[in-house]
Amino acid sequence: MTEIVGLTGRALVDALERIEPDSAEAHSLDVNEVAGAIDPKDLGKDDVRRLLTALGRLAESAPAFDLRKVDPVRFANLVARASRTQLESVVAERPLRERVLREIFDRMGAHIRQDRAKTLDAVVHWRLSGGVGEGGYDRYETVISHGECTVDRDMREKPRVTITIAPVDFFRLITHQATPAVLFVTGKIKVKGDLAFAAGLIGFFDLPRTHEPS
């Protein structure tokens, strides 16, 4: 790193916004070092959105900045430590909402616990509120079968359960900041179908746990 060596917090976000995607500096950066140097708790309410926007702009010319390159723990830490206001700022911007949701669902296949799911055959339909699809939802279908999990945007199979949830609460769920039971009793998650299966669904995934920054 050159200009951004040693920078953290908002100063790092500011520097990332100034870097040209085609510059040598952009191609010399390590997205995991950048993610590791950011603690959302040190940022303002719009800075997580700015960070993800800057990374997306850089990734257009420097693929190493794609969110797929961020290791699972750092990615989970970034999402989990962001405030509700910060995350709402992210999902309010359509391209960022799509990018972050896609990244989370794409990672599900890598996090399925094959030992627990090897005999499971189940289809889950997710409805994320505030979307542009039918009824105002973004929809994802996850199919768990023979220890594997695949994701589709088309609802092809009959679901064992349909889960309706706001994106920010979905982020809290998959980063262990909230449990299905708590979200259910507070009315932040709605379940149609097999309630017992939905309550234990997260247990079929080995989701990365966050850590406090050193």
GROMACS .gro file of C-alpha atoms in nm:
model
  214
    1MET     CA    1   0.000   0.000   0.000
    2THR     CA    2   0.112   0.357  -0.055
    3GLU     CA    3  -0.128   0.641   0.017
    4ILE     CA    4  -0.348   0.436   0.247
    5VAL     CA    5  -0.081   0.258   0.451
    6GLY     CA    6  -0.167   0.291   0.820
    7LEU     CA    7  -0.505   0.455   0.759
    8THR     CA    8  -0.815   0.335   0.942
    9GLY     CA    9  -1.177   0.438   0.977
   10ARG     CA   10  -1.315   0.728   0.777
   11ALA     CA   11  -0.969   0.836   0.661
   12LEU     CA   12  -0.928   0.498   0.491
   13VAL     CA   13  -1.271   0.525   0.327
   14ASP     CA   14  -1.183   0.876   0.205
   15ALA     CA   15  -0.857   0.747   0.056
   16LEU     CA   16  -1.028   0.455  -0.119
   17GLU     CA   17  -1.271   0.696  -0.284
   18ARG     CA   18  -0.978   0.896  -0.426
   19ILE     CA   19  -0.793   0.600  -0.578
   20GLU     CA   20  -0.833   0.551  -0.953
   21PRO     CA   21  -0.939   0.195  -1.044
   22ASP     CA   22  -0.674   0.164  -1.317
   23SER     CA   23  -0.391   0.295  -1.102
   24ALA     CA   24  -0.097   0.086  -0.988
   25GLU     CA   25  -0.199   0.161  -0.631
   26ALA     CA   26  -0.542   0.003  -0.679
   27HIS     CA   27  -0.380  -0.315  -0.811
   28SER     CA   28  -0.135  -0.326  -0.520
   29LEU     CA   29  -0.400  -0.323  -0.250
   30ASP     CA   30  -0.516  -0.628  -0.056
   31VAL     CA   31  -0.891  -0.624   0.001
   32ASN     CA   32  -0.854  -0.836   0.314
   33GLU     CA   33  -0.607  -0.588   0.463
   34VAL     CA   34  -0.852  -0.310   0.384
   35ALA     CA   35  -1.142  -0.502   0.540
   36GLY     CA   36  -0.930  -0.583   0.844
   37ALA     CA   37  -0.845  -0.216   0.894
   38ILE     CA   38  -1.210  -0.113   0.903
   39ASP     CA   39  -1.428  -0.125   1.214
   40PRO     CA   40  -1.779   0.003   1.133
   41LYS     CA   41  -1.812   0.122   1.493
   42ASP     CA   42  -1.553   0.389   1.410
   43LEU     CA   43  -1.748   0.506   1.105
   44GLY     CA   44  -2.039   0.741   1.052
   45LYS     CA   45  -2.388   0.635   0.952
   46ASP     CA   46  -2.318   0.655   0.576
   47ASP     CA   47  -1.956   0.538   0.574
   48VAL     CA   48  -2.020   0.163   0.535
   49ARG     CA   49  -2.218   0.243   0.220
   50ARG     CA   50  -1.929   0.462   0.100
   51LEU     CA   51  -1.681   0.183   0.173
   52LEU     CA   52  -1.874  -0.081  -0.021
   53THR     CA   53  -1.934   0.161  -0.308
   54ALA     CA   54  -1.561   0.238  -0.325
   55LEU     CA   55  -1.471  -0.133  -0.323
   56GLY     CA   56  -1.724  -0.202  -0.597
   57ARG     CA   57  -1.582   0.078  -0.812
   58LEU     CA   58  -1.228  -0.054  -0.768
   59ALA     CA   59  -1.339  -0.411  -0.842
   60GLU     CA   60  -1.451  -0.305  -1.190
   61SER     CA   61  -1.084  -0.278  -1.293
   62ALA     CA   62  -0.913  -0.466  -1.010
   63PRO     CA   63  -1.106  -0.794  -0.959
   64ALA     CA   64  -0.911  -0.861  -0.639
   65PHE     CA   65  -1.144  -0.604  -0.477
   66ASP     CA   66  -1.454  -0.811  -0.540
   67LEU     CA   67  -1.640  -0.892  -0.216
   68ARG     CA   68  -1.593  -1.259  -0.298
   69LYS     CA   69  -1.225  -1.213  -0.214
   70VAL     CA   70  -1.298  -1.104   0.144
   71ASP     CA   71  -1.246  -1.397   0.378
   72PRO     CA   72  -1.555  -1.520   0.566
   73VAL     CA   73  -1.461  -1.396   0.914
   74ARG     CA   74  -1.367  -1.047   0.795
   75PHE     CA   75  -1.685  -1.025   0.587
   76ALA     CA   76  -1.897  -1.140   0.881
   77ASN     CA   77  -1.719  -0.895   1.110
   78LEU     CA   78  -1.785  -0.606   0.874
   79VAL     CA   79  -2.157  -0.686   0.859
   80ALA     CA   80  -2.201  -0.777   1.226
   81ARG     CA   81  -2.029  -0.469   1.367
   82ALA     CA   82  -2.220  -0.228   1.144
   83SER     CA   83  -2.509  -0.048   1.312
   84ARG     CA   84  -2.866  -0.084   1.195
   85THR     CA   85  -2.851   0.270   1.057
   86GLN     CA   86  -2.534   0.191   0.862
   87LEU     CA   87  -2.685  -0.125   0.715
   88GLU     CA   88  -3.008   0.052   0.627
   89SER     CA   89  -2.799   0.305   0.434
   90VAL     CA   90  -2.642   0.017   0.242
   91VAL     CA   91  -2.968  -0.158   0.150
   92ALA     CA   92  -3.131   0.173   0.053
   93GLU     CA   93  -2.896   0.184  -0.247
   94ARG     CA   94  -3.021  -0.078  -0.489
   95PRO     CA   95  -2.689  -0.192  -0.645
   96LEU     CA   96  -2.530  -0.233  -0.300
   97ARG     CA   97  -2.832  -0.419  -0.165
   98GLU     CA   98  -2.811  -0.660  -0.458
   99ARG     CA   99  -2.435  -0.703  -0.420
  100VAL     CA  100  -2.437  -0.775  -0.048
  101LEU     CA  101  -2.739  -1.008  -0.060
  102ARG     CA  102  -2.590  -1.195  -0.355
  103GLU     CA  103  -2.261  -1.232  -0.173
  104ILE     CA  104  -2.427  -1.374   0.137
  105PHE     CA  105  -2.644  -1.622  -0.053
  106ASP     CA  106  -2.356  -1.725  -0.279
  107ARG     CA  107  -2.152  -1.815   0.030
  108MET     CA  108  -2.421  -2.046   0.169
  109GLY     CA  109  -2.299  -2.339  -0.037
  110ALA     CA  110  -1.952  -2.310   0.114
  111HIS     CA  111  -2.090  -2.296   0.469
  112ILE     CA  112  -2.333  -2.588   0.459
  113ARG     CA  113  -2.254  -2.846   0.728
  114GLN     CA  114  -2.239  -3.164   0.525
  115ASP     CA  115  -2.235  -3.381   0.837
  116ARG     CA  116  -2.571  -3.242   0.948
  117ALA     CA  117  -2.731  -3.190   0.608
  118LYS     CA  118  -2.627  -3.512   0.431
  119THR     CA  119  -2.971  -3.670   0.477
  120LEU     CA  120  -3.170  -3.347   0.446
  121ASP     CA  121  -3.377  -3.256   0.142
  122ALA     CA  122  -3.545  -2.919   0.189
  123VAL     CA  123  -3.630  -2.608  -0.007
  124VAL     CA  124  -3.637  -2.266   0.158
  125HIS     CA  125  -3.789  -1.960  -0.002
  126TRP     CA  126  -3.659  -1.627   0.130
  127ARG     CA  127  -3.855  -1.305   0.086
  128LEU     CA  128  -3.648  -0.994   0.163
  129SER     CA  129  -3.872  -0.691   0.216
  130GLY     CA  130  -3.814  -0.361   0.039
  131GLY     CA  131  -3.730  -0.531  -0.289
  132VAL     CA  132  -3.843  -0.484  -0.647
  133GLY     CA  133  -3.995  -0.825  -0.713
  134GLU     CA  134  -4.353  -0.942  -0.681
  135GLY     CA  135  -4.518  -0.798  -0.373
  136GLY     CA  136  -4.217  -0.575  -0.301
  137TYR     CA  137  -3.976  -0.859  -0.215
  138ASP     CA  138  -3.641  -0.979  -0.337
  139ARG     CA  139  -3.671  -1.356  -0.351
  140TYR     CA  140  -3.412  -1.629  -0.317
  141GLU     CA  141  -3.455  -2.005  -0.323
  142THR     CA  142  -3.211  -2.224  -0.134
  143VAL     CA  143  -3.220  -2.597  -0.202
  144ILE     CA  144  -3.047  -2.822   0.050
  145SER     CA  145  -2.994  -3.175  -0.078
  146HIS     CA  146  -2.737  -3.447  -0.010
  147GLY     CA  147  -2.516  -3.218   0.192
  148GLU     CA  148  -2.509  -2.938  -0.063
  149CYS     CA  149  -2.685  -2.601  -0.085
  150THR     CA  150  -2.766  -2.427  -0.411
  151VAL     CA  151  -2.920  -2.084  -0.458
  152ASP     CA  152  -3.148  -1.949  -0.729
  153ARG     CA  153  -3.339  -1.627  -0.782
  154ASP     CA  154  -3.625  -1.821  -0.948
  155MET     CA  155  -3.871  -2.002  -0.724
  156ARG     CA  156  -3.866  -2.343  -0.892
  157GLU     CA  157  -3.946  -2.586  -0.612
  158LYS     CA  158  -4.220  -2.623  -0.353
  159PRO     CA  159  -4.079  -2.487  -0.026
  160ARG     CA  160  -4.071  -2.663   0.306
  161VAL     CA  161  -4.069  -2.316   0.456
  162THR     CA  162  -4.101  -1.956   0.337
  163ILE     CA  163  -3.921  -1.695   0.543
  164THR     CA  164  -4.005  -1.324   0.520
  165ILE     CA  165  -3.756  -1.085   0.675
  166ALA     CA  166  -3.606  -0.737   0.629
  167PRO     CA  167  -3.251  -0.739   0.486
  168VAL     CA  168  -3.098  -0.581   0.798
  169ASP     CA  169  -3.256  -0.845   1.023
  170PHE     CA  170  -3.137  -1.113   0.781
  171PHE     CA  171  -2.783  -0.977   0.822
  172ARG     CA  172  -2.821  -0.994   1.200
  173LEU     CA  173  -2.947  -1.351   1.175
  174ILE     CA  174  -2.661  -1.488   0.965
  175THR     CA  175  -2.395  -1.313   1.174
  176HIS     CA  176  -2.528  -1.451   1.505
  177GLN     CA  177  -2.648  -1.111   1.625
  178ALA     CA  178  -3.003  -1.242   1.659
  179THR     CA  179  -3.170  -1.582   1.680
  180PRO     CA  180  -3.474  -1.697   1.481
  181ALA     CA  181  -3.670  -1.723   1.807
  182VAL     CA  182  -3.600  -1.362   1.908
  183LEU     CA  183  -3.680  -1.232   1.560
  184PHE     CA  184  -4.001  -1.437   1.555
  185VAL     CA  185  -4.136  -1.318   1.890
  186THR     CA  186  -4.053  -0.956   1.803
  187GLY     CA  187  -4.237  -0.984   1.473
  188LYS     CA  188  -3.925  -0.926   1.262
  189ILE     CA  189  -3.942  -1.261   1.088
  190LYS     CA  190  -4.245  -1.438   0.947
  191VAL     CA  191  -4.244  -1.809   0.876
  192LYS     CA  192  -4.487  -2.006   0.662
  193GLY     CA  193  -4.453  -2.382   0.673
  194ASP     CA  194  -4.245  -2.602   0.902
  195LEU     CA  195  -4.177  -2.380   1.204
  196ALA     CA  196  -3.955  -2.635   1.381
  197PHE     CA  197  -3.735  -2.673   1.074
  198ALA     CA  198  -3.709  -2.295   1.034
  199ALA     CA  199  -3.604  -2.257   1.397
  200GLY     CA  200  -3.311  -2.495   1.346
  201LEU     CA  201  -3.222  -2.393   0.991
  202ILE     CA  202  -2.914  -2.189   1.083
  203GLY     CA  203  -2.773  -2.498   1.256
  204PHE     CA  204  -2.722  -2.663   0.918
  205PHE     CA  205  -2.465  -2.395   0.831
  206ASP     CA  206  -2.122  -2.332   0.977
  207LEU     CA  207  -2.151  -1.956   0.971
  208PRO     CA  208  -1.835  -1.762   1.061
  209ARG     CA  209  -1.837  -1.600   1.402
  210THR     CA  210  -1.716  -1.247   1.446
  211HIS     CA  211  -1.432  -1.135   1.668
  212GLU     CA  212  -1.339  -0.814   1.841
  213PRO     CA  213  -1.074  -0.613   1.657
  214SER     CA  214  -0.729  -0.623   1.818
   0.00000   0.00000   0.00000
